[in-house]
Coordinates of C-alpha atoms in Angstrom, one line a residue:
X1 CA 62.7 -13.2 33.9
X2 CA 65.3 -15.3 35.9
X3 CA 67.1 -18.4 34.6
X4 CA 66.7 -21.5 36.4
X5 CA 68.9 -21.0 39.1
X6 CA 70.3 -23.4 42.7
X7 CA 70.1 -22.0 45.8
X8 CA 73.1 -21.1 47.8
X9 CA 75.5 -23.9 48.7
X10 CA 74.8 -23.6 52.4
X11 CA 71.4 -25.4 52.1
X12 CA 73.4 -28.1 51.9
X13 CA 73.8 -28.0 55.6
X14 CA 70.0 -28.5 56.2
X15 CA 69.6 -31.2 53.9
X16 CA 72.2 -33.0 55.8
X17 CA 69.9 -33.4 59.1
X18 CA 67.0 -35.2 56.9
X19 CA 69.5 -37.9 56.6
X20 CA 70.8 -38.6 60.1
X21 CA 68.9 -41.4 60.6
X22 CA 71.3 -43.2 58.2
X23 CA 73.7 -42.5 61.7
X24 CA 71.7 -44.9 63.4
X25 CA 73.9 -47.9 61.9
X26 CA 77.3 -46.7 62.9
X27 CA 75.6 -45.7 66.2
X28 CA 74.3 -49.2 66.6
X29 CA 77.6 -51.0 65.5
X30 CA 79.5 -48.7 68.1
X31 CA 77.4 -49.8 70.5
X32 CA 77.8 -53.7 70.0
X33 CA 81.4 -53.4 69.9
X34 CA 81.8 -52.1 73.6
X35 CA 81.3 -55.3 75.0
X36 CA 84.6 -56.8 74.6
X37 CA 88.1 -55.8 73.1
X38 CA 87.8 -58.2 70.5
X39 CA 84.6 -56.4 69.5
X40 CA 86.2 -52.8 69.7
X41 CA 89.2 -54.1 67.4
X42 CA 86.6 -55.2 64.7
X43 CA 84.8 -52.3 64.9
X44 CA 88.0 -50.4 64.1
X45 CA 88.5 -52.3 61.0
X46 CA 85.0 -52.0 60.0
X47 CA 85.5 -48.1 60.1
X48 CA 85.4 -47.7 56.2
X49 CA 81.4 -49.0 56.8
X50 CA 81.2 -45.6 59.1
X51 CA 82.8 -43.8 56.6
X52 CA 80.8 -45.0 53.8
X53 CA 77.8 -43.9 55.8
X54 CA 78.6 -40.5 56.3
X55 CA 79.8 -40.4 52.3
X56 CA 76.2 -41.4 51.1
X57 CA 74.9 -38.8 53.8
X58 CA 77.1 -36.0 52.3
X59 CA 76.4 -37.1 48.7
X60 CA 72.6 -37.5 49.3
X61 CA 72.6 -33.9 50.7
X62 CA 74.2 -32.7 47.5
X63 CA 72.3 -34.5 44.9
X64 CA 69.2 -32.7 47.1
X65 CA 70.5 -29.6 47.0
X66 CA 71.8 -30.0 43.0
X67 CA 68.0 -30.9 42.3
X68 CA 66.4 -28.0 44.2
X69 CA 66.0 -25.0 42.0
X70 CA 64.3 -21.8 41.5
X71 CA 63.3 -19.6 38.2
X72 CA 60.4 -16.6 37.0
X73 CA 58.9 -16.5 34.0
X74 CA 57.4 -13.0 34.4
X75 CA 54.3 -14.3 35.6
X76 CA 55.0 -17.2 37.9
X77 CA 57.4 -18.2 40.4
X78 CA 58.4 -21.6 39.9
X79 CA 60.0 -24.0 42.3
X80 CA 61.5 -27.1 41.7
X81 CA 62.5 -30.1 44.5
X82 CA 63.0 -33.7 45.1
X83 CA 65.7 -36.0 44.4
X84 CA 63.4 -39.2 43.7
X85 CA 60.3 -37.9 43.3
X86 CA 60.3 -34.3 41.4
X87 CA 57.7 -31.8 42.5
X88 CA 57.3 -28.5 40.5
X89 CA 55.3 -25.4 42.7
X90 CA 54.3 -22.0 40.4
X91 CA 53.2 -19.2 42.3
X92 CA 51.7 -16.3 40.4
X93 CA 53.4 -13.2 41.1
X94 CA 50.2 -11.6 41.4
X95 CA 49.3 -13.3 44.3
X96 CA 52.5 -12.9 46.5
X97 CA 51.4 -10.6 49.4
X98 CA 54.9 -10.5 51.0
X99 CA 58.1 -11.1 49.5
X100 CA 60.8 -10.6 51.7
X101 CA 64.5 -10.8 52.6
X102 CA 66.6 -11.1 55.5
X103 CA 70.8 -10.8 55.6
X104 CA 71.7 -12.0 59.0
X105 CA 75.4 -10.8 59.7
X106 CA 76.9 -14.3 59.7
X107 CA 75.5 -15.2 56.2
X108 CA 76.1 -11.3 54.6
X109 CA 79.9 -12.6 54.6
X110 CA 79.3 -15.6 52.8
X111 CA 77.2 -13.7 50.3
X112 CA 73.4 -15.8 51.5
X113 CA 70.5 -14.5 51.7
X114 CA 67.1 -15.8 53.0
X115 CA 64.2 -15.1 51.2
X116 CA 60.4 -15.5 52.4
X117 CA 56.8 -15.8 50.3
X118 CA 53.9 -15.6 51.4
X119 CA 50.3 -15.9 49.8
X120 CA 46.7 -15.4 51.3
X121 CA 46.7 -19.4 51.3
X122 CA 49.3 -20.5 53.1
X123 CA 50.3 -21.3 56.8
X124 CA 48.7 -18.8 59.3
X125 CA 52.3 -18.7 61.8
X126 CA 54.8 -19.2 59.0
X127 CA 55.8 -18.4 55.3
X128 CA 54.7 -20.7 52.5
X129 CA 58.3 -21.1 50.7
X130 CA 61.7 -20.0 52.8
X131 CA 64.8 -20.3 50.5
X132 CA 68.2 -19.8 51.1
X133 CA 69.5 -17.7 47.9
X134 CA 73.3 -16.1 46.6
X135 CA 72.4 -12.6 47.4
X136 CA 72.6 -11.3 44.0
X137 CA 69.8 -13.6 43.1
X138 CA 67.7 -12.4 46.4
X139 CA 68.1 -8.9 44.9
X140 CA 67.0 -10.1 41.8
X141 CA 63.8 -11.4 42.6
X142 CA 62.7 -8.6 44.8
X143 CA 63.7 -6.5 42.0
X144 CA 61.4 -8.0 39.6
X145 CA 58.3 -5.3 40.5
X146 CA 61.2 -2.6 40.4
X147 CA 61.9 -3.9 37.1
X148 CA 57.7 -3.2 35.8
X149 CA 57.3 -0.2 33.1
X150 CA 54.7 0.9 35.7
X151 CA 56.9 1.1 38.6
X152 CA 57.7 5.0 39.2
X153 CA 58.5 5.9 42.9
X154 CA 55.8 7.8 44.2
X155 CA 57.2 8.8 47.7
X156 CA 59.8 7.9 50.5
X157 CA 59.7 8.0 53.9
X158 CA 62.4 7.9 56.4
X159 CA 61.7 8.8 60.3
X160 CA 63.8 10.6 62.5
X161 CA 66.0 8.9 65.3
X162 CA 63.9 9.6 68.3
X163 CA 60.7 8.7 66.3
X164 CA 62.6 5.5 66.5
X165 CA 63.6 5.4 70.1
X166 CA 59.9 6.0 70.8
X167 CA 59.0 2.8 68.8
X168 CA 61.7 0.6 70.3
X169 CA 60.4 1.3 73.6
X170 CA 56.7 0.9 72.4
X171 CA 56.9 -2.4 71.3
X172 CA 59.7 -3.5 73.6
X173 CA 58.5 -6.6 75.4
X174 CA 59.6 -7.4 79.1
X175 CA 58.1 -10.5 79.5
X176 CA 60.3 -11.2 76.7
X177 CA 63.5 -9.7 78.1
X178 CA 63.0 -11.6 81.5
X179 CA 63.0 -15.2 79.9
X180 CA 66.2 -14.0 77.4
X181 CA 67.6 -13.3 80.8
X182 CA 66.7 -16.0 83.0
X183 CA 68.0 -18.6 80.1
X184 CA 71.0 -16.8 79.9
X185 CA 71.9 -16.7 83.6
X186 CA 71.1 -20.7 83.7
X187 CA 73.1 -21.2 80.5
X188 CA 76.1 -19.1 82.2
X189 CA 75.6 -21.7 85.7
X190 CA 75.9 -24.8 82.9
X191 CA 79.2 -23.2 81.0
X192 CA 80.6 -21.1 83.5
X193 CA 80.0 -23.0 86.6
X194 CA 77.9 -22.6 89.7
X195 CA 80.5 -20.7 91.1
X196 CA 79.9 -18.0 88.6
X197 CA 76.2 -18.0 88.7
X198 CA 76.8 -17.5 92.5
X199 CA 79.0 -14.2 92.1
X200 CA 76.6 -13.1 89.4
X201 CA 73.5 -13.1 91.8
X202 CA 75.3 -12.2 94.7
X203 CA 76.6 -8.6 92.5
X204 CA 72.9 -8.2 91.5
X205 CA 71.7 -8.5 94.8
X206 CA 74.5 -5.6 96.3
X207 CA 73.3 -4.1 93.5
X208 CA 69.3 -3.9 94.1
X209 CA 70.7 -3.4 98.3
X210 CA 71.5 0.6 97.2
X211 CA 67.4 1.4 96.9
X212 CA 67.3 1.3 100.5
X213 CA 63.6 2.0 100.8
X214 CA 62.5 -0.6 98.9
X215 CA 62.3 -4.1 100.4
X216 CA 65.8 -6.2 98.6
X217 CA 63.3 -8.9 96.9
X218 CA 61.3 -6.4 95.3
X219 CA 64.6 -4.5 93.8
X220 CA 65.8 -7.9 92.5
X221 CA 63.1 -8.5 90.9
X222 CA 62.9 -5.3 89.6
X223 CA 66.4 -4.6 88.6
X224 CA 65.9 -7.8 86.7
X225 CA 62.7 -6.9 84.8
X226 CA 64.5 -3.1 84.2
X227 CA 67.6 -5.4 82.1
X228 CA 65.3 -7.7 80.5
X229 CA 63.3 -5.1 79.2
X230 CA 66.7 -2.7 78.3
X231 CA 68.1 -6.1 76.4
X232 CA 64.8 -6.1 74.5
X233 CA 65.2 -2.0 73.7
X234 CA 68.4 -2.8 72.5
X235 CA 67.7 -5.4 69.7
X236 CA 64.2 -3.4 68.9
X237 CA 65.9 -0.6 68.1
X238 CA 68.6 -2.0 66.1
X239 CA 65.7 -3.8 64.5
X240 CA 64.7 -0.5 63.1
X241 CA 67.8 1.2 62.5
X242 CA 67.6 2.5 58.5
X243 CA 64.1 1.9 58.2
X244 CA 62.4 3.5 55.1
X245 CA 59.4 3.3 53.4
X246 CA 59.3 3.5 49.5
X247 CA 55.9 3.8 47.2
X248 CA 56.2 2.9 43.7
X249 CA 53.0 2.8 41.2
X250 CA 51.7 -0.5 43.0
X251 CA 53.6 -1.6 45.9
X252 CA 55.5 -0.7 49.2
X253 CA 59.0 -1.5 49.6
X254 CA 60.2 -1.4 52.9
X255 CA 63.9 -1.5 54.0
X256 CA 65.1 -1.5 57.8
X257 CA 67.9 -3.1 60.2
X258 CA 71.6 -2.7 61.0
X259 CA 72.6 -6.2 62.3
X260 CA 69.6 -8.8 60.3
X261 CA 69.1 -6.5 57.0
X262 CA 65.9 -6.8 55.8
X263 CA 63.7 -5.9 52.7
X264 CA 60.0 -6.5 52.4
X265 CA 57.8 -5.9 49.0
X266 CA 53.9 -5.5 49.8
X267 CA 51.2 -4.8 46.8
X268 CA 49.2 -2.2 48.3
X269 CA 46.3 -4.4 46.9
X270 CA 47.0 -6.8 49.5
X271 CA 47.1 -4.7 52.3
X272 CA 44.0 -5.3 54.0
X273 CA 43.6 -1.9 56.7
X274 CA 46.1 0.4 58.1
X275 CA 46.0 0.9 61.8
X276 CA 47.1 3.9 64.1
X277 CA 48.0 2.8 67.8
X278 CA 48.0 4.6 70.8
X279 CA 49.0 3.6 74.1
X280 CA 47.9 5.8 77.3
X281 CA 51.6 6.9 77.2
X282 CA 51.7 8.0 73.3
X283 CA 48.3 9.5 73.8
X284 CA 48.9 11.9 76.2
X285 CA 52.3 12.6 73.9
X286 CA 49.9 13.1 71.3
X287 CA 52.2 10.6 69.1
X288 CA 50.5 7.9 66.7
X289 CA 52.0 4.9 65.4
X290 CA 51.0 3.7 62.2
X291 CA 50.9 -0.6 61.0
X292 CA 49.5 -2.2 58.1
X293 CA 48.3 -5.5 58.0
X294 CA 49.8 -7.8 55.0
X295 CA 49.8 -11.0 54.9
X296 CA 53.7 -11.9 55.5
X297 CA 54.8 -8.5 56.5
X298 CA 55.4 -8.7 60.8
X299 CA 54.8 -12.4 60.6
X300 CA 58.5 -13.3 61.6
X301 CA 59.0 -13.3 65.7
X302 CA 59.7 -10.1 67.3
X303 CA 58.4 -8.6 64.0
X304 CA 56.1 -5.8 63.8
X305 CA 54.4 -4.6 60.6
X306 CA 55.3 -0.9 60.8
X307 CA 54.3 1.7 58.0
X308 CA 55.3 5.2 60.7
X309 CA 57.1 4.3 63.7
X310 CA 55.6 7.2 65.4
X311 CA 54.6 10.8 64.5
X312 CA 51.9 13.2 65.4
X313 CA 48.3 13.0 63.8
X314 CA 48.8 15.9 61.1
X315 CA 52.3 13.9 60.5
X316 CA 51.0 10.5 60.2
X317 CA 48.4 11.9 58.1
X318 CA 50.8 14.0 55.7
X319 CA 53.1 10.4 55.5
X320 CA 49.6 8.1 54.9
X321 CA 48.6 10.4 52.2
X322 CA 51.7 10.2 50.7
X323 CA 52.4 6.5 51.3
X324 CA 48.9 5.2 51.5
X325 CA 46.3 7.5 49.8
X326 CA 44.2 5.2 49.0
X327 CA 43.6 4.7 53.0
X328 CA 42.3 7.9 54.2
X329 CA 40.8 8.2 57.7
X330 CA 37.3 10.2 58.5
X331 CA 36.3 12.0 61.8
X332 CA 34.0 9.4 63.9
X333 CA 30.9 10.3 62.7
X334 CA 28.5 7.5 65.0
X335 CA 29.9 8.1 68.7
X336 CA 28.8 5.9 71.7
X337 CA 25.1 5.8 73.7
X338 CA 24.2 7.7 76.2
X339 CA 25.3 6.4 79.9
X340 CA 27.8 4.5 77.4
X341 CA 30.7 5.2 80.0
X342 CA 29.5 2.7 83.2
X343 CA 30.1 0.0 81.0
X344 CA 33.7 0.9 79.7
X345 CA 35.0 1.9 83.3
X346 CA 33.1 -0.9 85.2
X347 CA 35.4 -3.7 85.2
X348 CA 38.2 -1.4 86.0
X349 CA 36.4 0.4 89.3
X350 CA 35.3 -2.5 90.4
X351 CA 39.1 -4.3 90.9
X352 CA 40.1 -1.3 91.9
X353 CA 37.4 -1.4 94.3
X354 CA 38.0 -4.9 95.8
X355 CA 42.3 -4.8 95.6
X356 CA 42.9 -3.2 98.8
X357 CA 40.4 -5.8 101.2
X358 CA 42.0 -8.6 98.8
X359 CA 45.5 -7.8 99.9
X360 CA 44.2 -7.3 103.5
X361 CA 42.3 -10.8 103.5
X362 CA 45.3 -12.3 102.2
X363 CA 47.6 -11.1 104.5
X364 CA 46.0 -11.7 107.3
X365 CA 45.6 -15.4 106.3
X366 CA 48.9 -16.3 105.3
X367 CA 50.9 -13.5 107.4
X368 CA 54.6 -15.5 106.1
X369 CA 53.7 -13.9 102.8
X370 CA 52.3 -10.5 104.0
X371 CA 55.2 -8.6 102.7
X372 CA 55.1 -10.2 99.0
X373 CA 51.2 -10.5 98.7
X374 CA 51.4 -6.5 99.3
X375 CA 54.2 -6.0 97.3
X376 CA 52.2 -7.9 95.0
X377 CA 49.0 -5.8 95.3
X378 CA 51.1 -2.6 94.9
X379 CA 52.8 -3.6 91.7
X380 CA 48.8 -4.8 90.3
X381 CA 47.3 -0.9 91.4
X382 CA 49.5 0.8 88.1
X383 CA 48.3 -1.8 85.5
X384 CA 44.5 -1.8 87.0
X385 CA 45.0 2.7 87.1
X386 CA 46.3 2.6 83.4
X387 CA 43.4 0.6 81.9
X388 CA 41.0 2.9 83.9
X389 CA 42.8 6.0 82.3
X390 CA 42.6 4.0 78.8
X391 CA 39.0 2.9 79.1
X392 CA 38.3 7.2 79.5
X393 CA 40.2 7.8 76.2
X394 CA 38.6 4.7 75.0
X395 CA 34.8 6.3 76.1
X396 CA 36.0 9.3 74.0
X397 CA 37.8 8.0 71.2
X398 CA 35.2 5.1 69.9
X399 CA 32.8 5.2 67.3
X400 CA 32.4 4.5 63.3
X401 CA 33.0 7.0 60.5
X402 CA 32.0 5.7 56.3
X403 CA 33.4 7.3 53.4
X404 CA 33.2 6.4 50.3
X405 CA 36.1 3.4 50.0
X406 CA 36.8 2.8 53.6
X407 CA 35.1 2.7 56.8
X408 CA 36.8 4.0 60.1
X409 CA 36.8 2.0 63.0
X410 CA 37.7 3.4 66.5
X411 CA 37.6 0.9 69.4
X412 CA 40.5 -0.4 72.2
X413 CA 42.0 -3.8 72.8
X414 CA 44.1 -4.7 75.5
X415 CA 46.3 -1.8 76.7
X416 CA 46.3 -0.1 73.0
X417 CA 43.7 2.4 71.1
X418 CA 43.2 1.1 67.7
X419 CA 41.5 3.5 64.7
X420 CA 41.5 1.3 61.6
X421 CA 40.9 2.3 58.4
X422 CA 39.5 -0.8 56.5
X423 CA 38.8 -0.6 52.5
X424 CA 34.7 -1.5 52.0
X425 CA 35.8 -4.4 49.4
X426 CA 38.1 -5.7 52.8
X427 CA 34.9 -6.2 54.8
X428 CA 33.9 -10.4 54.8
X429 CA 30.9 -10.0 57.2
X430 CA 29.3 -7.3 59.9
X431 CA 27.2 -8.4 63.1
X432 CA 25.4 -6.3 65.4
X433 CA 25.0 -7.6 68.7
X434 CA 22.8 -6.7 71.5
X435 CA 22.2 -7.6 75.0
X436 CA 18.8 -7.1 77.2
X437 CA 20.8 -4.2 79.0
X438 CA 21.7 -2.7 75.7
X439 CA 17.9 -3.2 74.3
X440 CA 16.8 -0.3 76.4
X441 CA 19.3 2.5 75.1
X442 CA 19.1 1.2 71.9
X443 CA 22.8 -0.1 71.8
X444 CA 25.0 -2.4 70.4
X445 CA 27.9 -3.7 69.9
X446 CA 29.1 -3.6 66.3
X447 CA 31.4 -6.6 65.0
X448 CA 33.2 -5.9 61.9
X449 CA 35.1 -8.9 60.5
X450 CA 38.2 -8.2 57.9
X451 CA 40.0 -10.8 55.2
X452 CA 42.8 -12.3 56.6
X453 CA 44.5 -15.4 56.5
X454 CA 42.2 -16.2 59.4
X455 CA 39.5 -13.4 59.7
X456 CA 40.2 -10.5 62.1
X457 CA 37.7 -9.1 63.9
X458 CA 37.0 -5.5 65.5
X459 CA 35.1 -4.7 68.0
X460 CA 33.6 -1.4 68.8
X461 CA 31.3 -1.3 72.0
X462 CA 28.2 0.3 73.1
X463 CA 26.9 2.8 69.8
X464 CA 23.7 3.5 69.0
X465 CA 21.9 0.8 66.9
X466 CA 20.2 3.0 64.2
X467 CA 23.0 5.3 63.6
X468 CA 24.8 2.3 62.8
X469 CA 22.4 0.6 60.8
X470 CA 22.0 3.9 58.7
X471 CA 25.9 4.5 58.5
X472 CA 26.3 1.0 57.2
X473 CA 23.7 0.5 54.9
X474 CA 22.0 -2.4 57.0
X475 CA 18.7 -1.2 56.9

């Protein structure tokens, strides 16, 4: 149970930009009274109207904030707001998939916190309720499963540090870390001045002029990529700093960050599969790392839903069995078709096939932009090699295994190996799909869709169409 409670005076802030149109009639008197001294004198005496304005602004903000509360009843959360026109939301507890807590460094001080919910029928990209809470009362709330008779701690985890490492440079993003930079370098020519911007580039370009056998526009660029990505190592990893796992009776809480504290509480009911990723890289390290996928958890930006930031199988599996156990993966018991393997590698031979007369048709048509078109078709030949490695491991990683509460599924997207292990009462709808060169073979592709907020589908390629039928029960 929590009293009905206000949020933390520093919503007080927000509330204030709802009411800036009310600036409009100072702005507009301002205006009028620059056409002529006598005008400007006026306007000057009028300034208690200015003042008024900002005074009803200020006041408005407050009543808002005054009339915006929060409480529990032990069964609902209950949310009250409006200043004319009063709205009252209840959310059953029972149907809050994520609720969650951030503690930014310039709010810990001031003793804020923000809190997120999230349901299964809210927004897709953002949280159904974000409040701005006193901290004690964020820790109340989150506290309120804690709180349950039933709510024994079953198991913690906490990784090691280069588990860690390993996961910041996993996830680490350098599209992401290029833009970060670029806006930074124009914001430094804006505050700074072009003088500044000049002596930057010119150090980075004395800089990139030590690789000497490397062409100086291809080390720019890449000593630039190499800091964007660093910059987004950095704040990944401090991202993760102190992250812990914690199963009680019913529920995960989940703890992690050193700068932007955060604390996430996820019903293991509404977890809807657990998914171990592999890169080519974390494959051939024989490292796994382990995700969940609840609605909430991850959906902040630059957020990732981790469970294991990275372990090996047998350690993954030892932390799911004591985190997870309901989620337990099988061996792939329905492997690809015969002659599967054309079809996973055939994309991949064939660009790797046609790169090298591209670049040489390219060049020899536009010969000003010989050297960057083959700088450009070098830099292509180690993404095109790595999804050829990946779509090998894919050919020998796929298939479908059943058990008796959850299905495995072993398939890749993109650059990543997923094996998901989805709960059968997870499942909204399975499609088998076949084309007129997969009739022959008897193959198929196998479609399995999961609830979501928006159903997720996964996709495994190329298995035989009665094994599946018999491993599924479609028959």
């Amino acid at each position: 149970m929590i009293e009905e409670k206000r949020l933390h005076p520093l919503q007080i802030i927000p509330y204030v930009g709802k009411y800036l149109f009310l600036l409009l009639l100072p702005a507009a008197r301002g205006l009028l009274a620059i056409r002529s001294p006598e005008a400007l004198y006026a306007w000057v005496r009028g300034a208690w109207f200015d003042i008024l304005i900002l005074l009803m602004i200020v006041l408005f903000s407050y009543l808002t904030w005054r009339c915006n509360t929060f409480s529990c009843d032990g069964e609902n959360l209950i949310l009250k707001n409006g200043l004319f026109i009063r709205r009252e939301s209840r959310i059953p507890l029972g149907h809050i998939t994520t609720l969650s807590s951030e503690a930014p460094y310039y709010l810990a001080p001031l003793g804020a916190r923000r809190v997120f919910v999230d349901t299964a029928g809210g927004a897709l990209r953002s949280f159904d309720f974000q409040l701005l809470m006193h901290s004690r009362d964020a820790e109340a709330l989150l506290a309120l499963r804690l709180r349950e008779p039933t709510a024994q701690e079953r198991g913690i985890y906490r990784p090691k540090w280069r588990y860690l490492v390993f996961l910041s440079v996993v996830v680490s993003s350098t599209l992401t870390g290029v833009l970060f930079v670029a806006t930074a370098f124009n914001q430094a020519g804006k505050i700074l001045g072009r003088e500044f911007q000049q002596l930057l580039l010119s150090e980075l370009e004395t800089l990139a002029g030590v690789v000497e056998f490397i062409p100086r526009t291809a080390a720019l660029i890449a000593l630039i990529v190499l800091i964007g990505w660093g910059i987004t190592f950095v704040r990944n990893l401090l991202h993760y700093i102190g992250f812990s796992v914690t199963r009680y009776n019913t529920f995960l809480y989940i703890r992690t960050g050193f700068f932007i504290r955060r604390r996430y509480t996820c019903p293991v009911k509404a977890i809807n599969y657990l998914d171990y990723r592999q890169s080519v890289l974390s494959k051939i390290l024989r490292l796994n790392v382990v995700f969940i996928q609840c609605i909430g958890y991850g959906k902040r930006k630059n957020d990732k839903a981790v469970l294991v930031p990275a372990a090996s199988r047998s350690a993954t599996d030892r932390t799911v069995e004591k985190l997870l156990w309901e989620f337990s993966r099988k061996p792939v018991q329905v492997h690809p078709a015969f002659g599967a393997l054309w079809r996973y590698t055939r994309w991949q031979l064939l660009a790797c096939a046609l790169l090298v007369p591209a670049v040489m048709a390219f060049s020899r048509f536009f010969p000003f932009w010989a050297e960057l078109i083959r700088l450009g078709g070098a830099v292509c030949v180690f993404p095109l090699v790595w999804r050829l490695v990946l779509a090998l491991f894919e050919r020998a990683a796929t298939g479908i295994a059943a058990g008796d509460d959850c299905l495995t599924l072993c398939y890749a997207k993109g650059f990543v190996l997923h094996t998901v292990v989805l709960p059968l009462d997870r499942v909204s709808c399975i499609h088998l799909r076949q084309s007129v060169f997969q009739k022959p073979i008897g193959a198929c592709d196998v479609w399995i869709y999961s609830y979501n907020e928006r159903a997720t589908a996964h996709r495994i390629r190329q298995l035989p169409i009665e094994e599946v039928k018999k491993i599924l029960h479609l028959e």
